[in-house]
MMTF fields as JSON, N, C-alpha, C and O atoms, coordinates in Angstrom:
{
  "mmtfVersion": "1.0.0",
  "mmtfProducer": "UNKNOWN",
  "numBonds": 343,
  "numAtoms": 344,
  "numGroups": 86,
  "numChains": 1,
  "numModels": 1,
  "chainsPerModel": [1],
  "groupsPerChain": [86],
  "chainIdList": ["A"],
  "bondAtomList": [4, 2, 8, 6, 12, 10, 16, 14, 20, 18, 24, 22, 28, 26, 32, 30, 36, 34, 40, 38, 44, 42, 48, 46, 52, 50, 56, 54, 60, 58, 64, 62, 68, 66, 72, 70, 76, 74, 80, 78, 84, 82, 88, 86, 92, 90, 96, 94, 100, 98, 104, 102, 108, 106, 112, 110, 116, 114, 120, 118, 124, 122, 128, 126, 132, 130, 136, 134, 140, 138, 144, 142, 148, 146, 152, 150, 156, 154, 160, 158, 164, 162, 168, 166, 172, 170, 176, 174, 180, 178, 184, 182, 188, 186, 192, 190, 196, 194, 200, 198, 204, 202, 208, 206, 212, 210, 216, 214, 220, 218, 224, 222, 228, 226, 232, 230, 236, 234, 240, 238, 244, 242, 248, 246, 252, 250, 256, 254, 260, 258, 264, 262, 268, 266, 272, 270, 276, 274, 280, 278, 284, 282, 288, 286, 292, 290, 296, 294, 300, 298, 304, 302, 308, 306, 312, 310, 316, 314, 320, 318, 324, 322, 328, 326, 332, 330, 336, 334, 340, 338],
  "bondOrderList": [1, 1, 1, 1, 1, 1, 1, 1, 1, 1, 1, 1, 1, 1, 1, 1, 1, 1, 1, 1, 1, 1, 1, 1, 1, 1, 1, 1, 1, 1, 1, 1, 1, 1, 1, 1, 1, 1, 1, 1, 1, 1, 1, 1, 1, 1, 1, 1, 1, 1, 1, 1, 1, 1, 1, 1, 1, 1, 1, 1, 1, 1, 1, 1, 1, 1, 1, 1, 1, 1, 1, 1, 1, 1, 1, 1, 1, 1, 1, 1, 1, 1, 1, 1, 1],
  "groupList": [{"groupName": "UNK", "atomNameList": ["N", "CA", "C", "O"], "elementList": ["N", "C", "C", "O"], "formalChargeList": [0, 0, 0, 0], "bondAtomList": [1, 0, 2, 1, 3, 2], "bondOrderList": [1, 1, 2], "singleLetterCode": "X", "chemCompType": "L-PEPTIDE LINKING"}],
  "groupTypeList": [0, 0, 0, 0, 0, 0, 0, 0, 0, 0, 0, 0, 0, 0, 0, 0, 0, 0, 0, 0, 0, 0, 0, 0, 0, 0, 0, 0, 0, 0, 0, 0, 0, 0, 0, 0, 0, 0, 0, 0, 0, 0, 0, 0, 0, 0, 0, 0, 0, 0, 0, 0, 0, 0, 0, 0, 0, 0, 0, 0, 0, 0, 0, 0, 0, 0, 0, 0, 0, 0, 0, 0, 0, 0, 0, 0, 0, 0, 0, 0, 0, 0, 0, 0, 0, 0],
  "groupIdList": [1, 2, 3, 4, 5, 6, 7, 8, 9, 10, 11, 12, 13, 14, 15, 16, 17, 18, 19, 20, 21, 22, 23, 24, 25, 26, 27, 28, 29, 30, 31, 32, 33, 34, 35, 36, 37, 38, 39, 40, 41, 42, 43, 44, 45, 46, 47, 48, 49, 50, 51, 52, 53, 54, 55, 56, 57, 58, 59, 60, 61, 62, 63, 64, 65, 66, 67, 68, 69, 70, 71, 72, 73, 74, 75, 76, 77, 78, 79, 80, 81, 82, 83, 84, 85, 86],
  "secStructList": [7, 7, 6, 6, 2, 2, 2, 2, 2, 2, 2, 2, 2, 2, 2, 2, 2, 2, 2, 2, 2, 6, 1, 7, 6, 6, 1, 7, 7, 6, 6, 1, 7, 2, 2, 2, 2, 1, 7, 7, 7, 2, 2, 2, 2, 2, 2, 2, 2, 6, 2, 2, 2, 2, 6, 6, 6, 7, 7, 7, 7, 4, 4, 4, 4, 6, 6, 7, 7, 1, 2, 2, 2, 2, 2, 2, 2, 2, 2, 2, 2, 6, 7, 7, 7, 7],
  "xCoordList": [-25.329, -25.523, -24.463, -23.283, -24.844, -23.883, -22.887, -22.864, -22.096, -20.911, -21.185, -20.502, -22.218, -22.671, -23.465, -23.319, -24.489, -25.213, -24.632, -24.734, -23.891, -22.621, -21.791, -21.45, -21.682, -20.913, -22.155, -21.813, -23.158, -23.905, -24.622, -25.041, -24.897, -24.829, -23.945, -24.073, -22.595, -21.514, -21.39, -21.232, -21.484, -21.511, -23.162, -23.017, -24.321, -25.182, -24.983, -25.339, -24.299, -23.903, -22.995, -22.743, -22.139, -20.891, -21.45, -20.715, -22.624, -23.299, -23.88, -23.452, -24.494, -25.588, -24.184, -24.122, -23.204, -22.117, -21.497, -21.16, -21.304, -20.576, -21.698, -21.409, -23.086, -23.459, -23.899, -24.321, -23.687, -23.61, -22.891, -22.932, -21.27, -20.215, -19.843, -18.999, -20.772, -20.595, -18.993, -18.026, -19.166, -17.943, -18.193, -19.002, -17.559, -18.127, -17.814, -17.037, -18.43, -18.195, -17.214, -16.791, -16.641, -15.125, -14.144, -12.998, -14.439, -13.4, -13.202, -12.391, -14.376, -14.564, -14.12, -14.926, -12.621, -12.313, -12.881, -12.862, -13.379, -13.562, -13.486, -14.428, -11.881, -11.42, -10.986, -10.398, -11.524, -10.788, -12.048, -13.179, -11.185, -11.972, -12.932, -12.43, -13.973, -15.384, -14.554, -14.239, -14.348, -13.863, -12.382, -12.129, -11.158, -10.283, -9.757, -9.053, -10.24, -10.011, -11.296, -11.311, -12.1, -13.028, -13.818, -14.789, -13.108, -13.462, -15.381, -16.18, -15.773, -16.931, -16.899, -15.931, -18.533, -18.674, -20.102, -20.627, -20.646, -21.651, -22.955, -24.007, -22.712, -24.106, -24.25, -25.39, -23.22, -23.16, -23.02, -23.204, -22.765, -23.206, -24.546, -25.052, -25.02, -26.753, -27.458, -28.496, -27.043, -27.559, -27.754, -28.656, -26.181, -26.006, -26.939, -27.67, -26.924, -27.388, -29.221, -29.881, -29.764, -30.866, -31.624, -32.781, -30.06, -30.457, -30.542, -31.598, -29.391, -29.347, -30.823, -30.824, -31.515, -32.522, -33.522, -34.248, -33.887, -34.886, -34.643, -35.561, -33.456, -33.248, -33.675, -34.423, -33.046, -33.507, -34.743, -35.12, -35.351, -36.455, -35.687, -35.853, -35.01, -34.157, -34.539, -35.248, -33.985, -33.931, -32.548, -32.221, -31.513, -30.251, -29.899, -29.743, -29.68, -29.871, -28.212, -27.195, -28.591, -27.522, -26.284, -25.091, -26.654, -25.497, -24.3, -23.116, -24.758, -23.793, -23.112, -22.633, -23.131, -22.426, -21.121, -20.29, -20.517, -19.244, -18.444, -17.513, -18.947, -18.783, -18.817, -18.174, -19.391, -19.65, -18.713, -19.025, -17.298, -16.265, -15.641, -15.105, -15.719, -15.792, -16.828, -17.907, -16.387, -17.574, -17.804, -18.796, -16.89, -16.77, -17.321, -17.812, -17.198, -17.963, -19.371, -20.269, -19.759, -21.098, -21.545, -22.351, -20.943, -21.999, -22.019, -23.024, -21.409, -20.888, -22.066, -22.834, -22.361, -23.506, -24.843, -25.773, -24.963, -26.32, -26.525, -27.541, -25.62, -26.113, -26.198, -26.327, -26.111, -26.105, -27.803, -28.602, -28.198, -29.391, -30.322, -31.042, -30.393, -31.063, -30.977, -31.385, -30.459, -30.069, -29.411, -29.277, -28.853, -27.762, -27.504, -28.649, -26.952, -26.267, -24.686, -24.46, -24.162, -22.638, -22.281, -21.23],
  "yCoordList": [15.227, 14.274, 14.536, 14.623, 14.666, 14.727, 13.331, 12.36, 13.836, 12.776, 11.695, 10.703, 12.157, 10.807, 10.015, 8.807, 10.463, 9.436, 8.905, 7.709, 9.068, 8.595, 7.359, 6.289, 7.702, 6.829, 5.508, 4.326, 5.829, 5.265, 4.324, 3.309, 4.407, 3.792, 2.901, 1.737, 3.761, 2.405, 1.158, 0.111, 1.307, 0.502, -0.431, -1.629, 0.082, -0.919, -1.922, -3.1, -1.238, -2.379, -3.092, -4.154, -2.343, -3.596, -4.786, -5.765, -5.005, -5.514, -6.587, -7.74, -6.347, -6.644, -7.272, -8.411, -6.881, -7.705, -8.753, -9.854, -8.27, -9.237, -10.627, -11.747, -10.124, -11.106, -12.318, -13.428, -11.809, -12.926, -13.179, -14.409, -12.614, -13.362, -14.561, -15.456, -14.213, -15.312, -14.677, -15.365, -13.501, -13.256, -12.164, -11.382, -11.946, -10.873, -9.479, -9.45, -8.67, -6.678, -6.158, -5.492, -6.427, -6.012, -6.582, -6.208, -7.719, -8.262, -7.542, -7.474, -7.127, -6.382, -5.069, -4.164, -4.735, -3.3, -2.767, -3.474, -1.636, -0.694, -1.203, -1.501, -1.349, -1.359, -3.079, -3.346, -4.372, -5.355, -6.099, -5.743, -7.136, -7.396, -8.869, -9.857, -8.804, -9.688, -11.174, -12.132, -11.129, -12.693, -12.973, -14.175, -12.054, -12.613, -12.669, -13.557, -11.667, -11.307, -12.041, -11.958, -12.644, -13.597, -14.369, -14.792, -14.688, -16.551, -16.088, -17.015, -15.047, -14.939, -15.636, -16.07, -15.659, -16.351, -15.647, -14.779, -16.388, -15.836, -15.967, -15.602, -16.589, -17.308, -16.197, -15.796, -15.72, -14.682, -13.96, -12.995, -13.432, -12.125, -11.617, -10.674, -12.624, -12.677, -12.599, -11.939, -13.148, -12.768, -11.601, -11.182, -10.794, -9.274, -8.501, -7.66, -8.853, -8.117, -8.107, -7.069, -9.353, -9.47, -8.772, -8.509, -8.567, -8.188, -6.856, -6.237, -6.256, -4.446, -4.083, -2.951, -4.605, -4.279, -4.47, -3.476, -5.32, -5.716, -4.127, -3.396, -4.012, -3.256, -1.811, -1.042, -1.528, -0.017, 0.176, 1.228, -1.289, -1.304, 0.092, 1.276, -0.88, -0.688, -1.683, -2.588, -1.512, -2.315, -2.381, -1.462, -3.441, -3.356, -4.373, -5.514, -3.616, -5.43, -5.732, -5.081, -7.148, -8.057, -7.507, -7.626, -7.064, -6.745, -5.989, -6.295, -4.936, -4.264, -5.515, -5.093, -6.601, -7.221, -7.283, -7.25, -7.404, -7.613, -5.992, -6.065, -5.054, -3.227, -3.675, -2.994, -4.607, -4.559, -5.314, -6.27, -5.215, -5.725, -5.808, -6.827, -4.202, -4.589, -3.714, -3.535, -3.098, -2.415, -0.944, -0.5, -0.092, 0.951, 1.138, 2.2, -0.194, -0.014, -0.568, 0.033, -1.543, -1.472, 0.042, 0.523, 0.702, 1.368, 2.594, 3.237, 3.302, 3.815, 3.175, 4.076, 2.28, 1.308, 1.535, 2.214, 1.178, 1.428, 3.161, 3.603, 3.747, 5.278, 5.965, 7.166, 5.064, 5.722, 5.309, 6.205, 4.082, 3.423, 4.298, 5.079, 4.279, 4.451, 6.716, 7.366, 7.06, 8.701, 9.213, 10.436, 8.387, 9.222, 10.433, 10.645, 11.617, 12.609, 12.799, 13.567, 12.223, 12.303, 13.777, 14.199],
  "zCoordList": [-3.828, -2.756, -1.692, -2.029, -0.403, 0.822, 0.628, -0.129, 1.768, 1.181, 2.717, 2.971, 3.481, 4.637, 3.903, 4.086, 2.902, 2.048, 1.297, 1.57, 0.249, 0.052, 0.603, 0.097, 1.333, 2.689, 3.14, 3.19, 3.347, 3.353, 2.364, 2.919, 0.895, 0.103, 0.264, 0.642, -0.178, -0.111, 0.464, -0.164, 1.999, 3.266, 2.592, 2.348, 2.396, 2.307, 1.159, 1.196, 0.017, -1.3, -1.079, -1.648, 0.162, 0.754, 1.377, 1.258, 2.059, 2.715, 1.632, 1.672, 1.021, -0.545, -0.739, -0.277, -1.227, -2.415, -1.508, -1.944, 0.193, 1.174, 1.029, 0.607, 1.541, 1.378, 0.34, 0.662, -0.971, -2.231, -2.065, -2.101, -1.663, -2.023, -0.689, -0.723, 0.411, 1.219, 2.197, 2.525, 2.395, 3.471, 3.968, 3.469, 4.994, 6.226, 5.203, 4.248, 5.577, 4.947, 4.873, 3.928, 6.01, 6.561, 6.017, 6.265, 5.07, 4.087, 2.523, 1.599, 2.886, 0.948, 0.825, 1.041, 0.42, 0.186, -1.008, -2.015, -1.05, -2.382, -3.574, -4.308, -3.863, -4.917, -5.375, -6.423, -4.096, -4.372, -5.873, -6.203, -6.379, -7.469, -7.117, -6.583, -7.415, -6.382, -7.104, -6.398, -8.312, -9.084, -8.926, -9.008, -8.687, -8.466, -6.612, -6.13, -5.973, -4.832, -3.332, -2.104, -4.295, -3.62, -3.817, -3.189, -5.313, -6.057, -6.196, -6.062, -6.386, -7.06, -8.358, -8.982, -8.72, -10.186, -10.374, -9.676, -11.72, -12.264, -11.827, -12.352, -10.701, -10.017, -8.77, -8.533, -8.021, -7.031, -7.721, -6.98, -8.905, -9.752, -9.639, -9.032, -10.49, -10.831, -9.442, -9.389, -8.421, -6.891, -6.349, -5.624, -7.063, -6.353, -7.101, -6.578, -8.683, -8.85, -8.559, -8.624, -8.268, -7.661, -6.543, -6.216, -6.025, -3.939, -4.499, -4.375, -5.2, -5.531, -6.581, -7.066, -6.776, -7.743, -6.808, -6.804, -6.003, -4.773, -3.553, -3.181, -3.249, -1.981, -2.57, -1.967, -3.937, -4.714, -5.715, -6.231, -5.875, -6.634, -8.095, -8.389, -8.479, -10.021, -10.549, -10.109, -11.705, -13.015, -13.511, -14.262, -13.196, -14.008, -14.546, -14.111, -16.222, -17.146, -16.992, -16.754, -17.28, -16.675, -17.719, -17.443, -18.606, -19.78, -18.812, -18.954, -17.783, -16.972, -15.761, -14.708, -15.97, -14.638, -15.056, -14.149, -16.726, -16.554, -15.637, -14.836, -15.949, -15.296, -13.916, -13.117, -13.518, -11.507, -11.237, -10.527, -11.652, -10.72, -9.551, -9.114, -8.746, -7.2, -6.722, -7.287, -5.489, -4.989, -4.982, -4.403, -5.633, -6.466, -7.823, -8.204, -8.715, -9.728, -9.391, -9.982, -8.604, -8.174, -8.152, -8.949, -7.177, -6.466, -7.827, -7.524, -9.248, -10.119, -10.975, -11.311, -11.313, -12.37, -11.126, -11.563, -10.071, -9.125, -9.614, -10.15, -9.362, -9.069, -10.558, -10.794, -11.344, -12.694, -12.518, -12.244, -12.674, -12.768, -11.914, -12.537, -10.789, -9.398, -9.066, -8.103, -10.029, -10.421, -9.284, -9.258, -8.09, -7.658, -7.81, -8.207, -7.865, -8.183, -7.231, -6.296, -7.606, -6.794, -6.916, -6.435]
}
C-alpha cells in the first residue's frame, strides 16, 4: 500500500473516532488514548466501531474493542479486518 493511502485511511478513521468521541480531528493524536485522553466509554466505543464497519462494509467483533485504544490501533485492527496490506 502507498504511504498517501495510508495517510489517507488514517485521517478518515481520525474523523470516524473524532466524531464518536464528540471532538474536533485535530484534537485526536495517533497515539493519544480514546478513554483516558478523551473521557471515551463503552457507548462511543460500540459507535466507532459501528461507523468503521458501515464506512468499510467490515465485520469487527466487538471482542477487538478492548485492542482499539487510540487511533493507531484502530486503524492496525481495521486493516487487519478490511486486508490492508501496509
Amino acid at each position: 500500500m502507498t504511504q498517501t493511502l495510508q495517510l489517507q485511511r488514517l485521517e478518515e478513521l481520525r474523523e470516524i473516532a473524532a466524531d464518536a468521541l464528540e471532538i474536533e480531528p485535530d484534537e485526536l493524536g495517533d497515539e493519544d488514548l480514546f478513554i483516558e485522553d478523551h473521557d471515551g466509554d463503552s457507548l462511543r466505543a460500540i459507535e466507532l466501531l459501528a461507523r468503521i464497519e458501515k464506512k468499510y462494509r467490515i465485520e469487527l467483533p466487538q471482542a477487538e474493542l478492548p485492542n482499539m485504544t487510540s487511533l493507531r490501533a484502530v486503524y492496525k485492527v481495521v486493516a487487519q479486518y478490511a486486508g490492508w496490506q501496509d
